[in-house]
PDB file of C-alpha atoms in Angstrom:
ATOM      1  CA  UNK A   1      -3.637 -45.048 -33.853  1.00  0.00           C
ATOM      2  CA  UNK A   2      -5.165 -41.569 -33.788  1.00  0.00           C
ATOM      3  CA  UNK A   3      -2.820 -39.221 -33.882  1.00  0.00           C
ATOM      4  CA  UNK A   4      -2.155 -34.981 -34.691  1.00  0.00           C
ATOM      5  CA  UNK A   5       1.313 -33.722 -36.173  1.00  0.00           C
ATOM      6  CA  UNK A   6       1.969 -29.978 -36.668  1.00  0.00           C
ATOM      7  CA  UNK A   7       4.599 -28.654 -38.308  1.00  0.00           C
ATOM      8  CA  UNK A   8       6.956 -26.659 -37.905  1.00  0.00           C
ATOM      9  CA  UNK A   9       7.627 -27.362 -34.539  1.00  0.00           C
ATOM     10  CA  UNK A  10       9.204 -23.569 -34.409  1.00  0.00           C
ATOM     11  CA  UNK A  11       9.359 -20.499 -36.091  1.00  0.00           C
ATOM     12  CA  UNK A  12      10.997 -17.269 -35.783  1.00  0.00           C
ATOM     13  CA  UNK A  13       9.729 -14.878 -38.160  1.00  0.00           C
ATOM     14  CA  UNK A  14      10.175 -10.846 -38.067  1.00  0.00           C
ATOM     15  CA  UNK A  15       7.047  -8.546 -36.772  1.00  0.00           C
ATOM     16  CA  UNK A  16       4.745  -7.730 -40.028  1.00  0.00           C
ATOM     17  CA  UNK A  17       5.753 -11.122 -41.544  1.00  0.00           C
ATOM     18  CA  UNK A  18       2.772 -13.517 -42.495  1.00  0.00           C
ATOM     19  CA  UNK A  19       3.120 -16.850 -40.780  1.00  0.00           C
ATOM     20  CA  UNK A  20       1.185 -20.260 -41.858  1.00  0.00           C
ATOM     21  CA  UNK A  21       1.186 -23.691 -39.214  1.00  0.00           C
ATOM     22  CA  UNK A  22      -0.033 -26.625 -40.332  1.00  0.00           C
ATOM     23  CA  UNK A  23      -1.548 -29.353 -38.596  1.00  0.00           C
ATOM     24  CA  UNK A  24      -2.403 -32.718 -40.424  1.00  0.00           C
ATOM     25  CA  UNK A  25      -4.578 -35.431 -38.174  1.00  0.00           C
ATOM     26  CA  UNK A  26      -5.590 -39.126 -38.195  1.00  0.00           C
ATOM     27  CA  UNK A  27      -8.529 -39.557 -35.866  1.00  0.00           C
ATOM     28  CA  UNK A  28     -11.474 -42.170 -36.256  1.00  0.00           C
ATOM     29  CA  UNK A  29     -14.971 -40.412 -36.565  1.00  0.00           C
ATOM     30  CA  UNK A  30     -13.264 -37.329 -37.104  1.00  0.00           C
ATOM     31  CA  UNK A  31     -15.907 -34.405 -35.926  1.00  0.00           C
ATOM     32  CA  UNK A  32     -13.992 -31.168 -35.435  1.00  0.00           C
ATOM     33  CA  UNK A  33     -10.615 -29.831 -35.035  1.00  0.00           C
ATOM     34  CA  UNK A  34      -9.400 -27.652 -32.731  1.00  0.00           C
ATOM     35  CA  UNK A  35      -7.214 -24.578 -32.309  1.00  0.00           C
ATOM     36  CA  UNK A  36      -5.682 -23.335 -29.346  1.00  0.00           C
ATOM     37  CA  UNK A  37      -2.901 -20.235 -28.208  1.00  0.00           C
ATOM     38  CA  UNK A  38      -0.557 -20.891 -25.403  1.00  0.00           C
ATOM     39  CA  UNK A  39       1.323 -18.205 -24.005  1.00  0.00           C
ATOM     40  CA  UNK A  40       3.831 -19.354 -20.642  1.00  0.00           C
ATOM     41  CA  UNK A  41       0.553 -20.077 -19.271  1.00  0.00           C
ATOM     42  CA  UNK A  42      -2.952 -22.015 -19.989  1.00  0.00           C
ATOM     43  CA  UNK A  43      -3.839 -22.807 -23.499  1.00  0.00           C
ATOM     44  CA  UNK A  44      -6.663 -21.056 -24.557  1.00  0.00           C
ATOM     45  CA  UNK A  45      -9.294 -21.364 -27.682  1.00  0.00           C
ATOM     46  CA  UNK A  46      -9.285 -19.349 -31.026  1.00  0.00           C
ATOM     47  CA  UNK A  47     -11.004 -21.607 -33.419  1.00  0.00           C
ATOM     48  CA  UNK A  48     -13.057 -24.731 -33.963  1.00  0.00           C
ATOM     49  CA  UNK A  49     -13.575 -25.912 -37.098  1.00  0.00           C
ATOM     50  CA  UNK A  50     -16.105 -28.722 -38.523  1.00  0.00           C
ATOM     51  CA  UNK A  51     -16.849 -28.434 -42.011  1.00  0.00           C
ATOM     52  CA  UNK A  52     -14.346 -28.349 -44.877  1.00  0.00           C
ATOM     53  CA  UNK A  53     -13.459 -25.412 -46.523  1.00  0.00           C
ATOM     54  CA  UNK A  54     -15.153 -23.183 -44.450  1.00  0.00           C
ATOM     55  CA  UNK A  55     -12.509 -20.520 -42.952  1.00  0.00           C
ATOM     56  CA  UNK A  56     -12.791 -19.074 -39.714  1.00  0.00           C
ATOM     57  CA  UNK A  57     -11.699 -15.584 -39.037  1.00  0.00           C
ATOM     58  CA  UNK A  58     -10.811 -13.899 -36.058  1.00  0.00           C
ATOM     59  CA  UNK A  59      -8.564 -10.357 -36.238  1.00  0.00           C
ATOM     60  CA  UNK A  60      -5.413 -10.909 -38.362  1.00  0.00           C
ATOM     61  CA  UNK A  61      -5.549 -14.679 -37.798  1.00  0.00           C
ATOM     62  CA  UNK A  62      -7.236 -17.132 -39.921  1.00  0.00           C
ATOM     63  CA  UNK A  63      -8.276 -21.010 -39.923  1.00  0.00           C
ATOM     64  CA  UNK A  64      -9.574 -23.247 -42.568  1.00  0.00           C
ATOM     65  CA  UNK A  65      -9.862 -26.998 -42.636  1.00  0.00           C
ATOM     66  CA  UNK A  66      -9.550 -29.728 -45.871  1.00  0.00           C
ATOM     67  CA  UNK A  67     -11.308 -33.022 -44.329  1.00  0.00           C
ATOM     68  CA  UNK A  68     -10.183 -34.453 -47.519  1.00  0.00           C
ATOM     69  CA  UNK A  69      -6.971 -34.145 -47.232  1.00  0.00           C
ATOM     70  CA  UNK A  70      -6.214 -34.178 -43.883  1.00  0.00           C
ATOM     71  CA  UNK A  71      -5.355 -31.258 -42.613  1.00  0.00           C
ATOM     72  CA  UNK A  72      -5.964 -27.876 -41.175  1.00  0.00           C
ATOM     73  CA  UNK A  73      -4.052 -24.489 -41.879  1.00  0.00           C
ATOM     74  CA  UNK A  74      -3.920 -21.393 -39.269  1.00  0.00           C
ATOM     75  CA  UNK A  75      -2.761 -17.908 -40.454  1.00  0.00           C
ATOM     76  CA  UNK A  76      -1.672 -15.342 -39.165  1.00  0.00           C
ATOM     77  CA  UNK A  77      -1.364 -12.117 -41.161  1.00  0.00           C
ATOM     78  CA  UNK A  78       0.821  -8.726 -40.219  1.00  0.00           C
ATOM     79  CA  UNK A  79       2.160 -10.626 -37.345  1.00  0.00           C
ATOM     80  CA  UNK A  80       3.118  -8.798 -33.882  1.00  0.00           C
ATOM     81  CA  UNK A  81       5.199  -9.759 -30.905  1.00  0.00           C
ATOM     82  CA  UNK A  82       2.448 -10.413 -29.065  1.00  0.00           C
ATOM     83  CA  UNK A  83       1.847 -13.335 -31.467  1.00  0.00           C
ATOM     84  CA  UNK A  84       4.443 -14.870 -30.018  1.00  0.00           C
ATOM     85  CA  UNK A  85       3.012 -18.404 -28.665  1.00  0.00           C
ATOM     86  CA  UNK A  86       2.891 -22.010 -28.962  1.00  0.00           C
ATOM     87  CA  UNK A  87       0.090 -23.020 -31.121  1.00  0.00           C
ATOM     88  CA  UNK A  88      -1.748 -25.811 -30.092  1.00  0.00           C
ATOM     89  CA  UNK A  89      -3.600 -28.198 -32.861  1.00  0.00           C
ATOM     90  CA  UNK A  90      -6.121 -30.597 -30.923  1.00  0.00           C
ATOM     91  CA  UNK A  91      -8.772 -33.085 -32.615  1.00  0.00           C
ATOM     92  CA  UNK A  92     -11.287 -34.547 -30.425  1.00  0.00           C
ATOM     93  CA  UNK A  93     -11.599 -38.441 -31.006  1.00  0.00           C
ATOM     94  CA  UNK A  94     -13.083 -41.868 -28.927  1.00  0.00           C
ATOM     95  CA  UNK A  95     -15.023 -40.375 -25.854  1.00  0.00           C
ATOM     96  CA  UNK A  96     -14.566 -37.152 -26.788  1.00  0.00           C
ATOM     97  CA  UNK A  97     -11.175 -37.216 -25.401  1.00  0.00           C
ATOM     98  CA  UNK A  98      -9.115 -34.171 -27.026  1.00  0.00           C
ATOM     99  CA  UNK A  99      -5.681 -34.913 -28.674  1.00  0.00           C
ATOM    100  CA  UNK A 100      -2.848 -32.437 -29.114  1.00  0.00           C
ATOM    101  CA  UNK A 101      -0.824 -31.965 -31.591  1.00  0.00           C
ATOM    102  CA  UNK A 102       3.254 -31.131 -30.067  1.00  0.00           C
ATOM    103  CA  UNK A 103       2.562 -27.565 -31.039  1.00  0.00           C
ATOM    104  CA  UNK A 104       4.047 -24.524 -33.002  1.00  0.00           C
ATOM    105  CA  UNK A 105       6.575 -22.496 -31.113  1.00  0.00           C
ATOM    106  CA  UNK A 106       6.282 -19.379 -33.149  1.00  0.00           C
ATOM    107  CA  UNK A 107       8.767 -16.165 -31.860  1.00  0.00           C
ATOM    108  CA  UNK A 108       8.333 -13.191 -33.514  1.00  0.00           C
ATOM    109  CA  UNK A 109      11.266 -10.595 -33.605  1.00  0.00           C
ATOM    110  CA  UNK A 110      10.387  -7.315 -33.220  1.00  0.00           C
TER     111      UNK A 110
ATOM    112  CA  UNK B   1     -13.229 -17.971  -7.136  1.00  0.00           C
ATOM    113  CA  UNK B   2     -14.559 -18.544 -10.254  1.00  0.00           C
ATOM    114  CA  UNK B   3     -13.524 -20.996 -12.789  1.00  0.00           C
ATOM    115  CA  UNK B   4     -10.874 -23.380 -12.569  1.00  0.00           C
ATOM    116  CA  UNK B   5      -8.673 -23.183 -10.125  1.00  0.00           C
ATOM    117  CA  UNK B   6      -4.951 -25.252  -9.000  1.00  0.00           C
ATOM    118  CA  UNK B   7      -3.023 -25.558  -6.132  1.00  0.00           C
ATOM    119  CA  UNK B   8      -0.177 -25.433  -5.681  1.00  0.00           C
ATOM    120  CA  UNK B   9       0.713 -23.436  -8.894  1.00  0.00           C
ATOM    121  CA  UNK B  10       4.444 -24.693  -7.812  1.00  0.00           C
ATOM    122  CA  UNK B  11       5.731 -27.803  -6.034  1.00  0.00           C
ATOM    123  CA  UNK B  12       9.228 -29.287  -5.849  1.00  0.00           C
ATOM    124  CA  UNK B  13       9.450 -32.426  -3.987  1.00  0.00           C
ATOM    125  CA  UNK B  14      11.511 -35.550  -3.912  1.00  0.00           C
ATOM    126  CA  UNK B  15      11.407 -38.965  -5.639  1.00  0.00           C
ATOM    127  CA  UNK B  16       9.743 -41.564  -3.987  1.00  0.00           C
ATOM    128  CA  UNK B  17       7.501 -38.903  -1.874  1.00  0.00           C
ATOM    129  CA  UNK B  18       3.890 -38.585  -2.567  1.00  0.00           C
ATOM    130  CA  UNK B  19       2.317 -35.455  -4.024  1.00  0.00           C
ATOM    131  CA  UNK B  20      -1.347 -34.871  -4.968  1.00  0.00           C
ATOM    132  CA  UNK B  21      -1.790 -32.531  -6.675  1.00  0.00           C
ATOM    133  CA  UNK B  22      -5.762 -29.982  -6.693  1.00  0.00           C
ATOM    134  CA  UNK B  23      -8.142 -29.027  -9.300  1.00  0.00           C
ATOM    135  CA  UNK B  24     -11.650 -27.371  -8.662  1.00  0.00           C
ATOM    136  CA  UNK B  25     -14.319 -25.724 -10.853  1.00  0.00           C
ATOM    137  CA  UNK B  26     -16.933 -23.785  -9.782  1.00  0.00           C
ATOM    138  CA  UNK B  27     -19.107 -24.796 -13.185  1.00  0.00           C
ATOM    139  CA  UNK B  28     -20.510 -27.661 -11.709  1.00  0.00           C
ATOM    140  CA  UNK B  29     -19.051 -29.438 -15.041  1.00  0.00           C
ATOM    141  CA  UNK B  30     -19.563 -33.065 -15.365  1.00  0.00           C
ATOM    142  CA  UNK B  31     -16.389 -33.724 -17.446  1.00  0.00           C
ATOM    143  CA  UNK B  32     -13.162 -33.143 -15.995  1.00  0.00           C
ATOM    144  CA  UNK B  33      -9.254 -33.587 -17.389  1.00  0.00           C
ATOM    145  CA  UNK B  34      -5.920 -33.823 -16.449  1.00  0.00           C
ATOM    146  CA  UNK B  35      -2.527 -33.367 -18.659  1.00  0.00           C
ATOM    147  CA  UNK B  36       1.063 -32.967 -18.483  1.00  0.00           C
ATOM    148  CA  UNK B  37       2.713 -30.956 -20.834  1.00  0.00           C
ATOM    149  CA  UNK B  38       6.638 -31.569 -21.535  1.00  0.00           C
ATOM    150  CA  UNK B  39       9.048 -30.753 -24.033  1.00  0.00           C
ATOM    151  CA  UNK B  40       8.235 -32.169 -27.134  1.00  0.00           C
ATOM    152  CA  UNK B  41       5.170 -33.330 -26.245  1.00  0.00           C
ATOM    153  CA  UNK B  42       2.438 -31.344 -26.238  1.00  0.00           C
ATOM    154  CA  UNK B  43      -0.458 -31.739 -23.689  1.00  0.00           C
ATOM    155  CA  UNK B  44      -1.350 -35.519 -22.737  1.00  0.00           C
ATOM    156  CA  UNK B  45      -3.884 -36.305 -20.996  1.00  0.00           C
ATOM    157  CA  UNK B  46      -3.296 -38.465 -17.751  1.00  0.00           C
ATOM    158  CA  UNK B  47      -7.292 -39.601 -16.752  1.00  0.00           C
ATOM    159  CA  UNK B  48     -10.361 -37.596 -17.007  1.00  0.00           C
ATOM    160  CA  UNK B  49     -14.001 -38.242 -15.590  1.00  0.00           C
ATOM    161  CA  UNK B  50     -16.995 -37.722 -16.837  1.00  0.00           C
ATOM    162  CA  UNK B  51     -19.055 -36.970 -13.360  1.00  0.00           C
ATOM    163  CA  UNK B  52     -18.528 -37.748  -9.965  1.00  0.00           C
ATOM    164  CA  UNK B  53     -17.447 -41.346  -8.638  1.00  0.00           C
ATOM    165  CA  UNK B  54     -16.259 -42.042 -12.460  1.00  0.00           C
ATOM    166  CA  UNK B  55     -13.048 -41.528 -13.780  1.00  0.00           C
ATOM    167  CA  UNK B  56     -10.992 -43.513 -16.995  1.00  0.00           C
ATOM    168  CA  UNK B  57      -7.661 -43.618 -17.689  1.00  0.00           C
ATOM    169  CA  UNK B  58      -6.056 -41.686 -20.644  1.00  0.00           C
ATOM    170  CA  UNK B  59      -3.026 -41.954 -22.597  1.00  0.00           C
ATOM    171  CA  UNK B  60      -0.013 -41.815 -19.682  1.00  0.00           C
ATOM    172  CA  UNK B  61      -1.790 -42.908 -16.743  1.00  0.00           C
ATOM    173  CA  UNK B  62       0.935 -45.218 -14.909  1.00  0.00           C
ATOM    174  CA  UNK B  63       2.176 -43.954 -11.706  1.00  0.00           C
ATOM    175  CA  UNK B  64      -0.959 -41.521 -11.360  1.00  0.00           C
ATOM    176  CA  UNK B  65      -4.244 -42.270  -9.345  1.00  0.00           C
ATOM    177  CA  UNK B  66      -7.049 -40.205  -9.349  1.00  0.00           C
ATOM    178  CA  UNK B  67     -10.763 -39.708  -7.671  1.00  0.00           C
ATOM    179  CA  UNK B  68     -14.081 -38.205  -7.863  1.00  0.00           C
ATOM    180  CA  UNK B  69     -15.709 -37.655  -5.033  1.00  0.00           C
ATOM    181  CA  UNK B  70     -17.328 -34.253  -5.370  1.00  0.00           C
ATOM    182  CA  UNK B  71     -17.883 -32.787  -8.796  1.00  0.00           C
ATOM    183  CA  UNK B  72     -16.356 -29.808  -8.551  1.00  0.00           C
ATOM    184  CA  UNK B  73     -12.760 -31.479  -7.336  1.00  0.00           C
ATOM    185  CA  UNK B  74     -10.607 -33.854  -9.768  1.00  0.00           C
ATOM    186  CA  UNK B  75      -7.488 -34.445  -7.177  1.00  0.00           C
ATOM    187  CA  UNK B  76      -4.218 -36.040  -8.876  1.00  0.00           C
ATOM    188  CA  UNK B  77      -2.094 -37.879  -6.735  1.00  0.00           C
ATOM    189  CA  UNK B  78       1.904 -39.283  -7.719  1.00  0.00           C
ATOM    190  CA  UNK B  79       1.591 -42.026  -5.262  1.00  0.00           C
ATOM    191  CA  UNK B  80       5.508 -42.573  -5.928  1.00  0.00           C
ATOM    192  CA  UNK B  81       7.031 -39.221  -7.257  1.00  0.00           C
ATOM    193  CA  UNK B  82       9.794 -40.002 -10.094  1.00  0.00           C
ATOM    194  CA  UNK B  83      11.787 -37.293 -12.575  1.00  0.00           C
ATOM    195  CA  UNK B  84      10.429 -38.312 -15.351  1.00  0.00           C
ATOM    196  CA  UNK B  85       7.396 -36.688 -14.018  1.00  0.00           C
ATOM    197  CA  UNK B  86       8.427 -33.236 -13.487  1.00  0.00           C
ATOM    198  CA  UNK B  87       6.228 -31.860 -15.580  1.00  0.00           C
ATOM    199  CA  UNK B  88       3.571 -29.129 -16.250  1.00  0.00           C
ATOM    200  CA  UNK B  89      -0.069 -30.469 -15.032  1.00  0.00           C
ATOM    201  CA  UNK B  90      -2.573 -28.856 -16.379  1.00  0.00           C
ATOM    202  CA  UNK B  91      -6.470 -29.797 -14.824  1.00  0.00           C
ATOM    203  CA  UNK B  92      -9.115 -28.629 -17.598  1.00  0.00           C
ATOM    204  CA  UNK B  93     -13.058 -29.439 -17.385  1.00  0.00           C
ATOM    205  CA  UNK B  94     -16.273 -28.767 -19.605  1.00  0.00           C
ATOM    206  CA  UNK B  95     -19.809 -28.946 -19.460  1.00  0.00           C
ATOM    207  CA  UNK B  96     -20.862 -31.212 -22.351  1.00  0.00           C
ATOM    208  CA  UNK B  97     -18.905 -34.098 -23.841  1.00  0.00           C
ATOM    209  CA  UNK B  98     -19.507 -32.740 -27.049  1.00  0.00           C
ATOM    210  CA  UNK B  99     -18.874 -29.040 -26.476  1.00  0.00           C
ATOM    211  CA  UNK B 100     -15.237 -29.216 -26.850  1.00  0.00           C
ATOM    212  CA  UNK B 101     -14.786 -26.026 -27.792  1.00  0.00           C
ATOM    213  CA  UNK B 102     -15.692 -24.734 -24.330  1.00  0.00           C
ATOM    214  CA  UNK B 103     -13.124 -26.905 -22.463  1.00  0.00           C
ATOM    215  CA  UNK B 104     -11.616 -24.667 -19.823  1.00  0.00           C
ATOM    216  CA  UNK B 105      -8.155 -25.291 -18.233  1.00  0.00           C
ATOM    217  CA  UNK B 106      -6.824 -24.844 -15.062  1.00  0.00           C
ATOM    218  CA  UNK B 107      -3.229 -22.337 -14.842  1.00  0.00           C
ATOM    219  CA  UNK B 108      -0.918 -25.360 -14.305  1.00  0.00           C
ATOM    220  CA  UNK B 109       1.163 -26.846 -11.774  1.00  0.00           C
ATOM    221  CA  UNK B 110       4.568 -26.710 -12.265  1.00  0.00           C
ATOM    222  CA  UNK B 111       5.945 -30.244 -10.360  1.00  0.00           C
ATOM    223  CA  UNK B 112       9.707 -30.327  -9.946  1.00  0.00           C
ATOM    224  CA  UNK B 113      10.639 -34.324  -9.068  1.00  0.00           C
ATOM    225  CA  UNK B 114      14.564 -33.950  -7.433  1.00  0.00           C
TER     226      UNK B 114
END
């Protein structure tokens, strides 16, 4: 069964700190992995990622994928309270259907 | 308005009532989703369509119904409203089915089942 597991499923980590989530994924005809920031509202997209290795960059935060192994990292460097999110992990699999992961609950404290 | 709109934003209704429950785009996308998002969960998707007069069930479909008439509306209807779906609905659509990266969702619907 496909599946996406991200861990931890919280954090709470003081402003300037440097935070990592992890997402690992099972998926048949894997194609790209997703990213996503949810704040009490809509989830909305920060990276997509489809070739190993490869790191995406956006600001202070940070993605790169191993297809190898499995899994998918997200940084996020100097953190700030507006950080403060649930992280959403997705992998797209049959019919282009997305997956989610159960998400990152990350709380920064000021 | 533009984009992806939901109405209500907030509902509370009792079990056993009926509630459905709108999405529209303005896009004209062909593809069209809709999740619930609880506790512990993360976002699973209910049924989605892939253009007008087609639609396909996802992973927690039961006790949902949905149609297509128009492509720019994706109602969701609880023909038989229970608590264990008070919820979080989100609608989401996108142009391509293999531009996932611009999937766009909705604001939510927060459904309170009493």
């Amino acid at each position: 069964e496909d599946k996406v597991v991200q861990s931890p499923l919280s954090l709470v980590v003081h402003e300037g700190d440097t935070v990592t989530l992890n997402c690992s994924y099972e998926v048949t005809n894997f194609r790209s992995l997703l990213w996503y920031k949810q704040e009490k509202k809509a989830p909305t997209f920060l990276f997509m990622l489809t070739s190993s290795g490869i790191e995406k960059k956006s600001g202070r935060l940070s993605s790169i994928l191993d297809k190898k192994e499995l899994f998918s990292i997200l940084n996020i460097t100097a953190t700030q309270t507006g950080d403060s999110a649930v992280y959403l992990c997705a992998v797209p699999h049959r019919d282009d259907k997305i997956i989610f992961g159960k998400g990152t609950r990350l709380h920064i404290l000021p | 308005d533009a984009g992806i709109t939901q109405s209500p934003r907030y509902k509370i209704t009792e079990t056993g009532r009926q509630v459905t429950l709108m999405c529209h785009q303005t896009w004209s996308h062909s593809y069209m989703f809709w999740y619930r998002q609880d506790l512990g969960h993360g976002l699973r998707l209910i049924y989605y369509s892939a253009a007008a007069d087609i639609t396909d069930k996802g992973e927690v479909p039961d006790g949902y119904v949905v149609s297509r008439s128009k492509t720019e509306n994706f109602p969701l209807t609880l023909e038989s409203a229970t608590r264990s779906q008070t919820s979080v609905y989100f609608c989401a659509s996108r142009f391509s089915p293999h531009r996932v990266d611009e999937q766009y969702f909705g604001p939510g619907t927060r459904l309170t089942v009493t």
